[in-house]
Coordinates of C-alpha atoms in Angstrom, one line a residue:
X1152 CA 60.0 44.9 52.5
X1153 CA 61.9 41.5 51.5
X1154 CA 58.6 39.8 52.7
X1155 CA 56.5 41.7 49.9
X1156 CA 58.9 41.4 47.0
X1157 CA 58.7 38.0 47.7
X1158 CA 55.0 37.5 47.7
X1159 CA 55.0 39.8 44.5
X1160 CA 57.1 37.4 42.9
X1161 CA 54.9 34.7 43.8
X1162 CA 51.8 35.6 42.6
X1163 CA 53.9 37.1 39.4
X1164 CA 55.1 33.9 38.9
X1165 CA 52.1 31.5 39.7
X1166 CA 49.6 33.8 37.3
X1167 CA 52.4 33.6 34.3
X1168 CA 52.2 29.9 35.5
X1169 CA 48.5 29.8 35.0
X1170 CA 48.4 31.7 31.8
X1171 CA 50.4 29.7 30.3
X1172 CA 48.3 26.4 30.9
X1173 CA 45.8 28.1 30.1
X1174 CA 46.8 29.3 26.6
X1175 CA 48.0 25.4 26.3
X1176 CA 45.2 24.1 27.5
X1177 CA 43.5 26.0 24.6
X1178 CA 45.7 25.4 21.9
X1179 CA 45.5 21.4 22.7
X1180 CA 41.8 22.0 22.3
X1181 CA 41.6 24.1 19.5
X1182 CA 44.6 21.0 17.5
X1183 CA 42.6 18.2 18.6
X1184 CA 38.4 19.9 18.1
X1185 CA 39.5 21.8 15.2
X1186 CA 42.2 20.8 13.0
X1187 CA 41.6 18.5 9.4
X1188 CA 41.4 15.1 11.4
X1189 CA 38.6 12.4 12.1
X1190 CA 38.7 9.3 13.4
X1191 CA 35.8 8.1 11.1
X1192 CA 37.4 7.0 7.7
X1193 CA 37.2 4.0 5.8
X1194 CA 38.5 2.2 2.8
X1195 CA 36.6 2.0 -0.2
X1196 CA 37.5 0.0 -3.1
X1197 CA 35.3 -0.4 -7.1
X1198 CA 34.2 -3.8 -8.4
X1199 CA 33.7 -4.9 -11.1
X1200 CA 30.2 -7.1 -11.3
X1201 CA 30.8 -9.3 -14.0
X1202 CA 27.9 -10.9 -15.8
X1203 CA 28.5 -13.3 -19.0
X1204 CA 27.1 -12.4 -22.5
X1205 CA 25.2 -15.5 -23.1
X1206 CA 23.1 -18.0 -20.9
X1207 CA 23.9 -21.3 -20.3
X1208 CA 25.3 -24.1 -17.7
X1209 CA 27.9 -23.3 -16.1
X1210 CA 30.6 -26.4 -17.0
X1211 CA 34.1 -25.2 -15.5
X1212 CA 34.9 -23.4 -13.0
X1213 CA 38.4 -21.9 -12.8
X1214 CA 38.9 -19.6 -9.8
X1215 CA 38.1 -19.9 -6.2
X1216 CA 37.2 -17.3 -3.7
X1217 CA 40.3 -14.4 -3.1
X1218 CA 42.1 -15.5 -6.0
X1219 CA 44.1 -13.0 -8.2
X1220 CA 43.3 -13.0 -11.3
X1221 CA 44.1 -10.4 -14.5
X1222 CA 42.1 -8.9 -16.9
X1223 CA 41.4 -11.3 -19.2
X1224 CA 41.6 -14.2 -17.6
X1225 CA 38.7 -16.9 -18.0
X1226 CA 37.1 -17.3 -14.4
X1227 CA 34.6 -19.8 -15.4
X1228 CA 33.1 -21.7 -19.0
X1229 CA 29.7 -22.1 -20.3
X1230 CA 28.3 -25.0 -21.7
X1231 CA 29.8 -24.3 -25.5
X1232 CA 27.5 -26.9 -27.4
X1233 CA 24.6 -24.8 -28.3
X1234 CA 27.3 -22.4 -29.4
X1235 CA 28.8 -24.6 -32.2
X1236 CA 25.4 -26.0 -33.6
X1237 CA 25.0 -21.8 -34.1
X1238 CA 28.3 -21.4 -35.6
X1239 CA 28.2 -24.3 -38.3
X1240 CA 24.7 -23.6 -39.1
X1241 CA 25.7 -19.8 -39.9
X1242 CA 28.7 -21.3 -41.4
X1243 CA 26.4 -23.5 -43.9
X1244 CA 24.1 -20.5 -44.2
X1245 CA 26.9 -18.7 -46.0
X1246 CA 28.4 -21.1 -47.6
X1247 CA 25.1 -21.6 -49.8
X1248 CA 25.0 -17.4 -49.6
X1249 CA 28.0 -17.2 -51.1
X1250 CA 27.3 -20.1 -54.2
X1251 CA 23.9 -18.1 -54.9
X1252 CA 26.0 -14.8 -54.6
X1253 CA 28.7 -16.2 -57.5
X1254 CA 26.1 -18.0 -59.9
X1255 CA 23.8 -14.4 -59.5
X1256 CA 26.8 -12.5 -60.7
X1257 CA 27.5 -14.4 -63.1
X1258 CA 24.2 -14.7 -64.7
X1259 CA 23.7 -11.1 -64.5
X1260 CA 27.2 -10.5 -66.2
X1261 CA 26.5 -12.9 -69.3
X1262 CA 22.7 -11.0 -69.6
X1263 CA 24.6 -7.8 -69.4
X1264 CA 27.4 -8.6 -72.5
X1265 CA 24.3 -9.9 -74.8
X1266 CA 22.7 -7.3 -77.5
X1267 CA 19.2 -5.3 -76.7
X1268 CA 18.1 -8.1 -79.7
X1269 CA 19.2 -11.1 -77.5
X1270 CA 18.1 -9.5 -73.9
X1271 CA 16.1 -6.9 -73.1
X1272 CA 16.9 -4.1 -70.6
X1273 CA 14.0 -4.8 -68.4
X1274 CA 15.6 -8.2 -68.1
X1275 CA 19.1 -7.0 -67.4
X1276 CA 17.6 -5.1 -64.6
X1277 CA 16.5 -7.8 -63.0
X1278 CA 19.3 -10.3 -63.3
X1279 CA 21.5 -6.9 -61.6
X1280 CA 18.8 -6.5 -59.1
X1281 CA 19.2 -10.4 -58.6
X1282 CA 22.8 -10.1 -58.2
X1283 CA 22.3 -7.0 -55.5
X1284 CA 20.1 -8.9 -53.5
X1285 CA 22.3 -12.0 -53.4
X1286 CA 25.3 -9.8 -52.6
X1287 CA 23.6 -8.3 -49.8
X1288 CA 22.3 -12.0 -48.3
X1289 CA 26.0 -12.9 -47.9
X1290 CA 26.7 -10.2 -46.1
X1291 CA 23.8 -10.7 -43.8
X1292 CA 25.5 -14.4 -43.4
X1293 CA 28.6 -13.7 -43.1
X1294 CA 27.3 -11.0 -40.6
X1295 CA 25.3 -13.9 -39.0
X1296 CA 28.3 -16.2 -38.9
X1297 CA 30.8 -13.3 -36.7
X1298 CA 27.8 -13.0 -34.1
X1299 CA 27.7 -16.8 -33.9
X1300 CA 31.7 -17.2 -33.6
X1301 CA 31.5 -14.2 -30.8
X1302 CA 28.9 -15.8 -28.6
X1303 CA 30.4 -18.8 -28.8
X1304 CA 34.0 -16.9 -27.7
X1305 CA 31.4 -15.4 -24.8
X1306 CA 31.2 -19.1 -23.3
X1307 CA 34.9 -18.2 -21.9
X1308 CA 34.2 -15.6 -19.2
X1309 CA 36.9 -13.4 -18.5
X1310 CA 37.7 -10.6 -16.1
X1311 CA 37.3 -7.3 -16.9
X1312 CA 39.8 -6.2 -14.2
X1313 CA 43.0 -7.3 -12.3
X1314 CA 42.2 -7.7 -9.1
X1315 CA 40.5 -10.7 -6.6
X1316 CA 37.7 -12.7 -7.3
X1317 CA 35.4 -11.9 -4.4
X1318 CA 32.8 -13.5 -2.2
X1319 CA 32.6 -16.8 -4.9
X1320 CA 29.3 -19.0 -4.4
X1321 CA 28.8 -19.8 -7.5
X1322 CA 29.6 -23.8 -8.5
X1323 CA 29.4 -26.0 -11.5
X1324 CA 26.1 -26.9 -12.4
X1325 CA 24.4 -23.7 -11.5
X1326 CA 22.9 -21.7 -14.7
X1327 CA 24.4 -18.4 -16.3
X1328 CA 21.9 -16.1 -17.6
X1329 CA 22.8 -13.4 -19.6
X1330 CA 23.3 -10.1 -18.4
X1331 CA 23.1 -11.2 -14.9
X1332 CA 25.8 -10.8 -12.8
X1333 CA 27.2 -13.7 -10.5
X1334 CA 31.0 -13.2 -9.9
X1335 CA 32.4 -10.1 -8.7
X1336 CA 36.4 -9.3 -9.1
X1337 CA 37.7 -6.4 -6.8
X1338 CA 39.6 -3.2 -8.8
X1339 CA 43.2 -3.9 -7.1
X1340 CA 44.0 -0.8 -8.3
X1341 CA 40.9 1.6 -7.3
X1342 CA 41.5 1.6 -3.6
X1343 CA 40.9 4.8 -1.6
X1344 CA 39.6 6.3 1.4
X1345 CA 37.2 8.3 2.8
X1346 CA 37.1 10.9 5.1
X1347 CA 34.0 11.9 6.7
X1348 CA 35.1 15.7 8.4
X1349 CA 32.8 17.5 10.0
X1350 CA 31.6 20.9 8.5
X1351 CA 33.5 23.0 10.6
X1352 CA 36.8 21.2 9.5
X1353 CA 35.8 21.7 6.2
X1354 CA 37.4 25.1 5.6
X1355 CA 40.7 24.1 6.3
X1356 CA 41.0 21.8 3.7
X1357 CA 42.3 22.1 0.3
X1358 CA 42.3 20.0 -2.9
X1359 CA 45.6 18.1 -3.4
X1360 CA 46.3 18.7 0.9
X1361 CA 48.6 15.7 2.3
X1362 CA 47.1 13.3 4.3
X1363 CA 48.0 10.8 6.6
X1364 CA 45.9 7.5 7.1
X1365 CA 46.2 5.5 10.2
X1366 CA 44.4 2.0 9.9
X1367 CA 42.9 -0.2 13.1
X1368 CA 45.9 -3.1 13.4
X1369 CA 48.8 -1.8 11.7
X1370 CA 51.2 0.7 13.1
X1371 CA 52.8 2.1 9.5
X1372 CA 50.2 4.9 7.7
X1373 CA 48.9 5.1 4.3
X1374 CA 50.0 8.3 2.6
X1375 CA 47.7 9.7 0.3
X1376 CA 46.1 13.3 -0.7
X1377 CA 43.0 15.0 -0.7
X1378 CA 41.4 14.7 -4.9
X1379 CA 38.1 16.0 -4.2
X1380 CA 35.2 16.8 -1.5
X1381 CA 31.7 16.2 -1.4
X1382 CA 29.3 18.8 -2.4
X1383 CA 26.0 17.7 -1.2
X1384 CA 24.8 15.5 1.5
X1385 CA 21.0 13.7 1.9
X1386 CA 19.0 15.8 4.8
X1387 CA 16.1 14.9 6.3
X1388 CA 14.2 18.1 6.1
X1389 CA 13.9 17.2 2.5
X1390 CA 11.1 14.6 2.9
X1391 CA 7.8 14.7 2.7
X1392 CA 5.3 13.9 5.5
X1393 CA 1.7 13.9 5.8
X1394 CA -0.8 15.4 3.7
X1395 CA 2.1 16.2 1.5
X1396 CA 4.1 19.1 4.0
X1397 CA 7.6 19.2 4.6
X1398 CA 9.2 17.2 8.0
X1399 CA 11.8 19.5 9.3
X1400 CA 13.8 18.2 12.1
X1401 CA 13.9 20.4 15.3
X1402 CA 17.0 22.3 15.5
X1403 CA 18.5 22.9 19.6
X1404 CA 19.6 26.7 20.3
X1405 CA 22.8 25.5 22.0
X1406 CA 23.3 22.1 20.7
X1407 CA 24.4 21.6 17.9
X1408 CA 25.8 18.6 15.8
X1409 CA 28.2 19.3 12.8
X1410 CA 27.3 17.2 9.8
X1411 CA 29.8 14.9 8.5
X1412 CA 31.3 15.8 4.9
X1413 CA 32.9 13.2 2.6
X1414 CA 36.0 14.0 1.7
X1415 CA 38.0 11.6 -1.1
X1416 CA 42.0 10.6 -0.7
X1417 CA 43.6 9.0 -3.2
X1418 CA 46.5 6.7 -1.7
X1419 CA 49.7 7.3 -3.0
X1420 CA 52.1 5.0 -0.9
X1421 CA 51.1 1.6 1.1
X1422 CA 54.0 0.0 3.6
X1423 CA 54.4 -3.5 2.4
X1424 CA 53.6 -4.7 5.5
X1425 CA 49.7 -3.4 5.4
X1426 CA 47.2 -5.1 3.4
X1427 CA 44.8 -2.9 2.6
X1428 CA 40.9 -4.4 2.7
X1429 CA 37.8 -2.7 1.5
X1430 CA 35.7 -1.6 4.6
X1431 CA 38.7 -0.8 6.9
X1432 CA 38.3 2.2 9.8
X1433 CA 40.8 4.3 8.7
X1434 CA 41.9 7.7 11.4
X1435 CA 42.4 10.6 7.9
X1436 CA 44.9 13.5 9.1
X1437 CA 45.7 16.1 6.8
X1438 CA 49.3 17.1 7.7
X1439 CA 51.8 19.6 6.4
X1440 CA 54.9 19.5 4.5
X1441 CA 56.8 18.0 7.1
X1442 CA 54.1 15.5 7.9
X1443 CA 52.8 16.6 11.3
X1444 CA 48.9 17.8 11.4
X1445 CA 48.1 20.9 9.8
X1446 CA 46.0 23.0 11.8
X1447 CA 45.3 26.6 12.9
X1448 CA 47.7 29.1 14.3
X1449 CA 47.4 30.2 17.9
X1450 CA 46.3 34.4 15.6
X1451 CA 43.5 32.0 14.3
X1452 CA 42.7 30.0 17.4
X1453 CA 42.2 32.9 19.3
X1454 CA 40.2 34.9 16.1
X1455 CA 38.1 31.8 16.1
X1456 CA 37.3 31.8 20.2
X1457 CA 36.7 35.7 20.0
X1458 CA 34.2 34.4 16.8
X1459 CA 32.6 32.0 18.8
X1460 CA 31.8 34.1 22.2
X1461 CA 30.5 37.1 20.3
X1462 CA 28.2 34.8 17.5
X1463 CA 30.0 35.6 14.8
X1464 CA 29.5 33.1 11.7
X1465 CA 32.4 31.1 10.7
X1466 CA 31.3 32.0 6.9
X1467 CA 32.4 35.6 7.7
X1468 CA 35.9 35.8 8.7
X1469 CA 37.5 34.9 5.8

């Protein structure tokens, strides 16, 4: 009798044993294949591709490469003489405007105080039409003379952002052309990351969600949160093959890869020991109020198994 309780308890106790791993076993599996995470992030950054207003030799150059510099700064000058000729000929332009403006108006003022008998009105007419037209020259000078004074302010140019000066090859001597870009200064304040989650991920995320960035080299994270998700992705059943017709890719019956959805983090905190780069590998974990990973509750793990072995669409349980 003793012998049998015992081996009662034994297998009692070695099946609660093996229930319990097991229902571990699952909820490790469902944390690490299911919760908000992914290992494929990375850190994006804006730049600001700056190209000067006018063309010319480049003459100074006042930045090297990975400099900081602040918006308005001059990073490099452009050869200014071309620019001066312009401004004192438009300055000379309306300086003789202006004299042909003052002896018009005054002309046209005497004609205009003389008698019908001493002047006719056709003749008035035209000594105020002369004075118009000379009023309207000088402002076409002086108009003239602002665009001259502004490109030759363009020979300074200046960043549009603060930030770094990045990937510099240009050098003194080479030629500006306008409109062209050939310095580019990084947004120091436009850094984020992004998180590519898979699809089935996707669901558990929210707008404005905490998240957690780890970075490749540096053991303090990034703290940031979710600002917006992706709603459309390229596919390659959208091209066109021969004769016109559709390719669509074969899909497998029982293998099947979840596409990868971008999802945008705004950083909110950086350790001052991590220097953030553009380009960076980035692990993005969305994580609760207490900063641990969010994921599903063992109710929904096991609603989401019971989904999964009966075929049931992840679109419909919610």
């Amino acid at each position: 009798m003793f012998e049998r309780a015992r081996r009662i308890l034994q297998f009692t106790t070695t099946g609660i044993i093996l229930i319990i791993a097991a229902i571990t076993a699952f909820v490790l599996w469902d944390y690490y294949t299911s919760a908000p995470w992914t290992r494929n992030g990375q850190v994006r950054v804006q730049t600001a591709n700056i190209a000067p207003r006018v063309s010319g030799q480049i003459i100074a150059l006042h930045v090297h490469d990975n400099q900081v510099v602040r918006t308005g700064d001059i990073l490099y000058d452009i050869d200014p003489f071309d620019f001066k000729v312009a401004v004192a000929t438009a300055t000379a332009v309306a300086d003789q405007r202006r004299a042909d403006m003052v002896l018009k108006a005054a002309q046209h003022e005497r004609r205009d105080r003389l008698t019908d008998a001493a002047a006719s009105r056709e003749e008035k007419q035209v000594y105020e039409a002369t004075a118009e037209v000379s009023r309207a020259e000088y402002a076409q000078a002086l108009a003239q003379l602002s665009q001259a004074k502004i490109n030759l302010d363009r020979t300074h140019v200046r960043s549009t952002v603060t930030g770094s000066v990045n990937n510099l090859t240009m050098r003194v001597g080479d030629f500006a052309t306008a409109a062209q870009s050939n310095i580019t200064v990084i947004d120091q304040s436009s850094y984020w990351v992004d998180g590519y989650f898979e699809e089935t991920k996707i669901g558990s995320i929210n707008l404005g969600d905490r998240v957690r960035v780890d970075l490749m080299g540096y053991r303090e994270p990034l703290e940031g949160h979710v600002v917006s998700i992706t709603r459309g992705i390229a596919t390659s059943n959208a091209s066109t093959g021969v004769q016109g017709l559709p390719v669509v890719d074969p899909v497998y019956t029982w293998v099947r890869l979840a596409q990868r959805i971008p999802v945008r983090v705004q950083i909110d905190r950086i350790p001052a020991s991590v220097t953030v780069v553009a380009g960076m590998t980035a692990t993005v974990t969305v994580v609760g109020s207490k900063g641990h990973r969010a994921h599903d509750t063992l109710h929904d793990a096991f609603d989401r198994l019971h989904d999964t072995a009966f075929g049931v669409g992840a679109g419909t349980r919610r």
